[in-house]
mmCIF file of C-alpha atoms and ligand atoms in Angstrom:
data_model
loop_
_atom_site.group_PDB
_atom_site.id
_atom_site.type_symbol
_atom_site.label_atom_id
_atom_site.label_comp_id
_atom_site.label_asym_id
_atom_site.label_seq_id
_atom_site.Cartn_x
_atom_site.Cartn_y
_atom_site.Cartn_z
ATOM 1 C CA MET D 1 -13.621 -12.467 -8.080
ATOM 2 C CA THR D 2 -16.523 -10.073 -7.565
ATOM 3 C CA ASP D 3 -16.064 -6.358 -8.173
ATOM 4 C CA ASN D 4 -15.342 -5.364 -4.587
ATOM 5 C CA THR D 5 -13.426 -8.314 -3.188
ATOM 6 C CA LEU D 6 -9.991 -6.817 -3.708
ATOM 7 C CA SER D 7 -11.079 -3.337 -2.562
ATOM 8 C CA ARG D 8 -12.417 -4.805 0.665
ATOM 9 C CA ALA D 9 -9.140 -6.641 1.188
ATOM 10 C CA TRP D 10 -7.209 -3.379 0.633
ATOM 11 C CA PHE D 11 -9.415 -1.558 3.186
ATOM 12 C CA ARG D 12 -8.913 -4.295 5.799
ATOM 13 C CA VAL D 13 -5.139 -4.318 5.407
ATOM 14 C CA ALA D 14 -5.024 -0.485 5.296
ATOM 15 C CA ALA D 15 -6.892 -0.260 8.617
ATOM 16 C CA ILE D 16 -4.401 -2.633 10.241
ATOM 17 C CA TYR D 17 -1.444 -0.564 8.980
ATOM 18 C CA PHE D 18 -3.155 2.591 10.289
ATOM 19 C CA VAL D 19 -3.396 1.137 13.804
ATOM 20 C CA ILE D 20 0.232 -0.045 13.753
ATOM 21 C CA ALA D 21 1.522 3.295 12.379
ATOM 22 C CA VAL D 22 -0.378 5.431 14.863
ATOM 23 C CA ALA D 23 0.662 3.148 17.741
ATOM 24 C CA LEU D 24 4.282 3.559 16.659
ATOM 25 C CA GLY D 25 3.782 7.342 16.368
ATOM 26 C CA ILE D 26 2.396 7.481 19.902
ATOM 27 C CA ILE D 27 5.287 5.380 21.214
ATOM 28 C CA MET D 28 7.757 7.639 19.382
ATOM 29 C CA GLY D 29 6.122 10.753 20.816
ATOM 30 C CA ALA D 30 5.910 9.345 24.334
ATOM 31 C CA SER D 31 9.440 7.970 24.449
ATOM 32 C CA GLY D 32 11.133 10.817 22.615
ATOM 33 C CA ASP D 33 12.942 8.167 20.547
ATOM 34 C CA HIS D 34 12.252 9.098 16.913
ATOM 35 C CA SER D 35 14.738 6.659 15.402
ATOM 36 C CA LEU D 36 11.906 4.794 13.650
ATOM 37 C CA LEU D 37 10.502 7.984 12.047
ATOM 38 C CA ALA D 38 11.019 6.624 8.530
ATOM 39 C CA VAL D 39 9.276 3.373 9.446
ATOM 40 C CA HIS D 40 6.316 5.244 10.965
ATOM 41 C CA ALA D 41 6.075 7.520 7.908
ATOM 42 C CA HIS D 42 6.150 4.647 5.407
ATOM 43 C CA ILE D 43 3.759 2.386 7.338
ATOM 44 C CA ASN D 44 1.349 5.300 7.149
ATOM 45 C CA LEU D 45 2.045 6.205 3.536
ATOM 46 C CA LEU D 46 2.672 2.839 1.832
ATOM 47 C CA GLY D 47 0.239 1.076 4.180
ATOM 48 C CA TRP D 48 -2.680 3.182 5.330
ATOM 49 C CA VAL D 49 -2.722 5.896 2.657
ATOM 50 C CA SER D 50 -1.679 3.980 -0.484
ATOM 51 C CA MET D 51 -3.770 0.929 0.350
ATOM 52 C CA SER D 52 -6.863 3.025 1.094
ATOM 53 C CA LEU D 53 -6.367 4.708 -2.272
ATOM 54 C CA PHE D 54 -6.014 1.340 -4.034
ATOM 55 C CA GLY D 55 -9.298 0.307 -2.410
ATOM 56 C CA LEU D 56 -11.105 3.539 -3.295
ATOM 57 C CA ILE D 57 -9.805 3.666 -6.866
ATOM 58 C CA GLY D 58 -10.829 0.021 -7.228
ATOM 59 C CA LEU D 59 -14.364 0.929 -6.145
ATOM 60 C CA ALA D 60 -14.490 3.782 -8.667
ATOM 61 C CA TYR D 61 -13.034 1.622 -11.447
ATOM 62 C CA PRO D 62 -13.699 -2.067 -10.652
ATOM 63 C CA ALA D 63 -11.877 -3.186 -13.817
ATOM 64 C CA ILE D 64 -8.628 -2.324 -12.024
ATOM 65 C CA THR D 65 -9.333 -4.975 -9.376
ATOM 66 C CA GLN D 66 -10.078 -7.805 -11.798
ATOM 67 C CA GLY D 67 -7.896 -10.659 -12.963
ATOM 68 C CA ARG D 68 -4.467 -12.082 -12.305
ATOM 69 C CA LEU D 69 -2.497 -8.836 -12.647
ATOM 70 C CA ALA D 70 -4.575 -7.191 -9.912
ATOM 71 C CA VAL D 71 -3.941 -10.169 -7.611
ATOM 72 C CA TRP D 72 -0.199 -9.946 -8.359
ATOM 73 C CA GLN D 73 -0.263 -6.219 -7.547
ATOM 74 C CA PHE D 74 -2.010 -6.982 -4.248
ATOM 75 C CA TRP D 75 0.439 -9.655 -3.144
ATOM 76 C CA LEU D 76 3.650 -7.983 -4.341
ATOM 77 C CA HIS D 77 2.690 -4.832 -2.418
ATOM 78 C CA ASN D 78 1.582 -6.810 0.634
ATOM 79 C CA ILE D 79 4.793 -8.848 0.724
ATOM 80 C CA GLY D 80 7.194 -6.047 -0.258
ATOM 81 C CA VAL D 81 5.977 -3.407 2.217
ATOM 82 C CA PRO D 82 6.161 -5.435 5.468
ATOM 83 C CA VAL D 83 9.502 -7.034 4.511
ATOM 84 C CA MET D 84 10.962 -3.632 3.551
ATOM 85 C CA LEU D 85 9.766 -1.946 6.735
ATOM 86 C CA ALA D 86 10.720 -4.812 9.063
ATOM 87 C CA ALA D 87 14.210 -4.861 7.533
ATOM 88 C CA LEU D 88 14.448 -1.057 7.738
ATOM 89 C CA SER D 89 13.436 -1.199 11.422
ATOM 90 C CA ALA D 90 16.127 -3.794 12.061
ATOM 91 C CA GLN D 91 18.706 -1.669 10.272
ATOM 92 C CA LEU D 92 17.737 1.468 12.196
ATOM 93 C CA LYS D 93 18.039 -0.533 15.417
ATOM 94 C CA GLY D 94 21.590 -1.555 14.552
ATOM 95 C CA VAL D 95 21.257 -4.940 12.826
ATOM 96 C CA ALA D 96 24.170 -5.096 10.406
ATOM 97 C CA GLY D 97 24.140 -6.392 6.840
ATOM 98 C CA ILE D 98 20.404 -6.152 6.245
ATOM 99 C CA GLU D 99 20.543 -3.403 3.581
ATOM 100 C CA PRO D 100 20.329 -5.829 0.633
ATOM 101 C CA LEU D 101 16.991 -7.124 1.944
ATOM 102 C CA ILE D 102 15.668 -3.552 2.228
ATOM 103 C CA GLY D 103 16.802 -2.982 -1.348
ATOM 104 C CA ILE D 104 15.227 -6.152 -2.728
ATOM 105 C CA ALA D 105 11.946 -5.541 -0.898
ATOM 106 C CA SER D 106 11.808 -1.933 -2.081
ATOM 107 C CA ILE D 107 12.214 -3.176 -5.675
ATOM 108 C CA VAL D 108 9.309 -5.586 -5.088
ATOM 109 C CA VAL D 109 7.221 -2.610 -3.911
ATOM 110 C CA GLY D 110 8.403 -0.676 -6.957
ATOM 111 C CA ILE D 111 7.221 -3.490 -9.250
ATOM 112 C CA ALA D 112 3.850 -3.549 -7.458
ATOM 113 C CA VAL D 113 3.517 0.220 -7.926
ATOM 114 C CA ALA D 114 4.419 -0.081 -11.617
ATOM 115 C CA LEU D 115 1.774 -2.818 -11.964
ATOM 116 C CA PHE D 116 -0.786 -0.544 -10.314
ATOM 117 C CA ALA D 117 0.089 2.245 -12.758
ATOM 118 C CA TRP D 118 -0.247 -0.206 -15.651
ATOM 119 C CA LEU D 119 -3.678 -1.316 -14.420
ATOM 120 C CA VAL D 120 -4.823 2.299 -14.073
ATOM 121 C CA LEU D 121 -3.470 3.407 -17.431
ATOM 122 C CA THR D 122 -4.876 0.461 -19.345
ATOM 123 C CA ARG D 123 -8.227 -0.035 -17.634
ATOM 124 C CA ILE D 124 -9.892 3.228 -16.646
ATOM 125 C CA ALA D 125 -10.570 4.352 -20.192
ATOM 126 C CA ALA D 126 -13.857 2.484 -20.740
ATOM 127 C CA ARG D 127 -16.725 4.276 -19.020
ATOM 128 C CA SER D 128 -18.673 1.008 -18.856
ATOM 129 C CA ASN D 129 -15.952 -0.295 -16.536
ATOM 130 C CA THR D 130 -16.681 2.299 -13.870
ATOM 131 C CA ALA D 131 -19.055 2.091 -10.952
ATOM 132 C CA VAL D 132 -20.466 5.445 -12.070
ATOM 133 C CA GLY D 133 -20.793 4.146 -15.619
ATOM 134 C CA ARG D 134 -22.957 1.228 -14.536
ATOM 135 C CA ARG D 135 -25.547 3.576 -13.026
ATOM 136 C CA VAL D 136 -25.921 5.465 -16.293
ATOM 137 C CA PRO D 137 -28.853 4.016 -18.284
HETATM 138 C C1 HEM J 201 -1.681 9.796 16.753
HETATM 139 C C2 HEM J 201 -1.133 9.713 15.558
HETATM 140 C C3 HEM J 201 0.307 10.038 15.264
HETATM 141 C C4 HEM J 201 1.360 10.306 16.101
HETATM 142 C C5 HEM J 201 1.384 10.332 17.617
HETATM 143 C C6 HEM J 201 2.513 10.586 15.267
HETATM 144 C C7 HEM J 201 3.785 10.871 15.733
HETATM 145 C C8 HEM J 201 4.868 11.210 14.963
HETATM 146 C C9 HEM J 201 6.184 11.542 15.463
HETATM 147 C C10 HEM J 201 6.572 11.589 16.939
HETATM 148 C C11 HEM J 201 6.973 11.804 14.408
HETATM 149 C C12 HEM J 201 8.461 12.185 14.420
HETATM 150 C C13 HEM J 201 8.601 13.678 14.239
HETATM 151 C C14 HEM J 201 10.075 14.061 14.116
HETATM 152 O O1 HEM J 201 10.958 13.372 14.653
HETATM 153 O O2 HEM J 201 10.372 15.081 13.448
HETATM 154 C C15 HEM J 201 6.158 11.627 13.202
HETATM 155 C C16 HEM J 201 6.623 11.803 11.916
HETATM 156 C C17 HEM J 201 5.850 11.592 10.779
HETATM 157 N N1 HEM J 201 4.532 11.185 10.750
HETATM 158 FE FE1 HEM J 201 3.365 10.788 12.326
HETATM 159 N N2 HEM J 201 2.142 10.478 13.941
HETATM 160 C C18 HEM J 201 0.811 10.144 13.896
HETATM 161 C C19 HEM J 201 0.057 9.950 12.765
HETATM 162 C C20 HEM J 201 0.508 10.062 11.470
HETATM 163 C C21 HEM J 201 -0.291 9.846 10.289
HETATM 164 C C22 HEM J 201 -1.766 9.444 10.294
HETATM 165 C C23 HEM J 201 0.514 10.071 9.207
HETATM 166 C C24 HEM J 201 0.233 9.973 7.732
HETATM 167 C C25 HEM J 201 -0.932 9.611 7.169
HETATM 168 C C26 HEM J 201 1.826 10.433 9.727
HETATM 169 C C27 HEM J 201 2.921 10.734 8.951
HETATM 170 C C28 HEM J 201 4.146 11.103 9.439
HETATM 171 C C29 HEM J 201 5.283 11.461 8.579
HETATM 172 C C30 HEM J 201 5.277 11.494 7.043
HETATM 173 C C31 HEM J 201 6.349 11.772 9.424
HETATM 174 C C32 HEM J 201 7.740 12.195 9.012
HETATM 175 C C33 HEM J 201 7.761 13.707 8.946
HETATM 176 C C34 HEM J 201 9.154 14.200 8.592
HETATM 177 O O3 HEM J 201 9.693 13.809 7.551
HETATM 178 O O4 HEM J 201 9.706 14.989 9.388
HETATM 179 N N3 HEM J 201 1.785 10.406 11.093
HETATM 180 N N4 HEM J 201 4.902 11.262 13.565
HETATM 181 C C1 HEM J 202 9.364 1.470 -2.256
HETATM 182 C C2 HEM J 202 8.858 2.644 -1.948
HETATM 183 C C3 HEM J 202 9.619 3.732 -1.231
HETATM 184 C C4 HEM J 202 10.950 3.806 -0.905
HETATM 185 C C5 HEM J 202 12.046 2.796 -1.178
HETATM 186 C C6 HEM J 202 11.141 5.069 -0.198
HETATM 187 C C7 HEM J 202 12.374 5.515 0.278
HETATM 188 C C8 HEM J 202 12.561 6.650 1.028
HETATM 189 C C9 HEM J 202 13.822 7.100 1.548
HETATM 190 C C10 HEM J 202 15.169 6.398 1.340
HETATM 191 C C11 HEM J 202 13.600 8.228 2.272
HETATM 192 C C12 HEM J 202 14.623 9.067 3.062
HETATM 193 C C13 HEM J 202 14.608 8.577 4.479
HETATM 194 C C14 HEM J 202 15.625 9.295 5.363
HETATM 195 O O1 HEM J 202 16.155 10.323 4.958
HETATM 196 O O2 HEM J 202 15.872 8.776 6.471
HETATM 197 C C15 HEM J 202 12.170 8.499 2.196
HETATM 198 C C16 HEM J 202 11.539 9.540 2.837
HETATM 199 C C17 HEM J 202 10.192 9.850 2.693
HETATM 200 N N1 HEM J 202 9.279 9.182 1.883
HETATM 201 FE FE1 HEM J 202 9.623 7.460 0.921
HETATM 202 N N2 HEM J 202 9.959 5.727 -0.107
HETATM 203 C C18 HEM J 202 9.002 4.954 -0.734
HETATM 204 C C19 HEM J 202 7.662 5.260 -0.867
HETATM 205 C C20 HEM J 202 7.053 6.408 -0.405
HETATM 206 C C21 HEM J 202 5.658 6.751 -0.632
HETATM 207 C C22 HEM J 202 4.677 5.891 -1.447
HETATM 208 C C23 HEM J 202 5.432 7.929 0.002
HETATM 209 C C24 HEM J 202 4.163 8.745 0.118
HETATM 210 C C25 HEM J 202 2.949 8.332 -0.276
HETATM 211 C C26 HEM J 202 6.692 8.323 0.639
HETATM 212 C C27 HEM J 202 6.876 9.445 1.416
HETATM 213 C C28 HEM J 202 8.051 9.784 2.043
HETATM 214 C C29 HEM J 202 8.170 10.878 2.998
HETATM 215 C C30 HEM J 202 7.026 11.800 3.466
HETATM 216 C C31 HEM J 202 9.505 10.914 3.408
HETATM 217 C C32 HEM J 202 10.134 11.848 4.441
HETATM 218 C C33 HEM J 202 9.960 11.228 5.819
HETATM 219 C C34 HEM J 202 11.050 10.232 6.162
HETATM 220 O O3 HEM J 202 12.238 10.621 6.222
HETATM 221 O O4 HEM J 202 10.725 9.033 6.358
HETATM 222 N N3 HEM J 202 7.643 7.383 0.360
HETATM 223 N N4 HEM J 202 11.581 7.530 1.432
#
């Protein structure tokens, strides 16, 4: 995988979440029905904001986007977030018995976040791994 492949993927997915979250915000504002507030907030924050940050941090420190762990982080986050938020939407709209799925998906997101922290803590130390570092003669 080249340096920027995963960052580009994060930016693409983040942009899609941004559109969905803002559309939901507009619908909430227009309808006066704010029952999906928590879904709107977390699409924005776990989708648009977090994913943009993953992409940007990956550009600053490409080592974070390399290898199997980075791919696991990408997919766990990208499976956990939509499942968690779809299940939360269903629950908020009155579907009974779906809490366990919200719980399981939120743990998947938690594992993805822990993986991200591991990647950051173990891989940003070497200056030669950074985009800035490569420009230094
Ligand atoms: C045109 C764009 C947007 C519209 C129309 C919109 C609309 C709304 C509405 C109607 C609420 C519910 C307010 C309430 O019931 O108290 C809300 C809550 C929220 N929105 Fe947005 N929103 C937009 C963009 C964003 C963006 C870009 C973010 C974050 C990056 C964001 C983050 C939040 C959060 C965190 C809450 C929950 C606030 C709380 O806890 O009271 N929104 N938004
Ligand atoms: C797996 C990850 C996460 C879980 C399970 C989670 C869970 C929750 C829960 C249970 C609430 C209270 C909702 C309510 O009172 O109705 C909440 C609220 C909130 N969370 Fe999270 N959260 C997560 C990630 C995040 C992240 C990454 C951010 C910011 C970057 C964030 C920002 C907020 C904000 C601003 C609120 C208040 C708005 C609201 O009520 O929705 N959360 N979260």
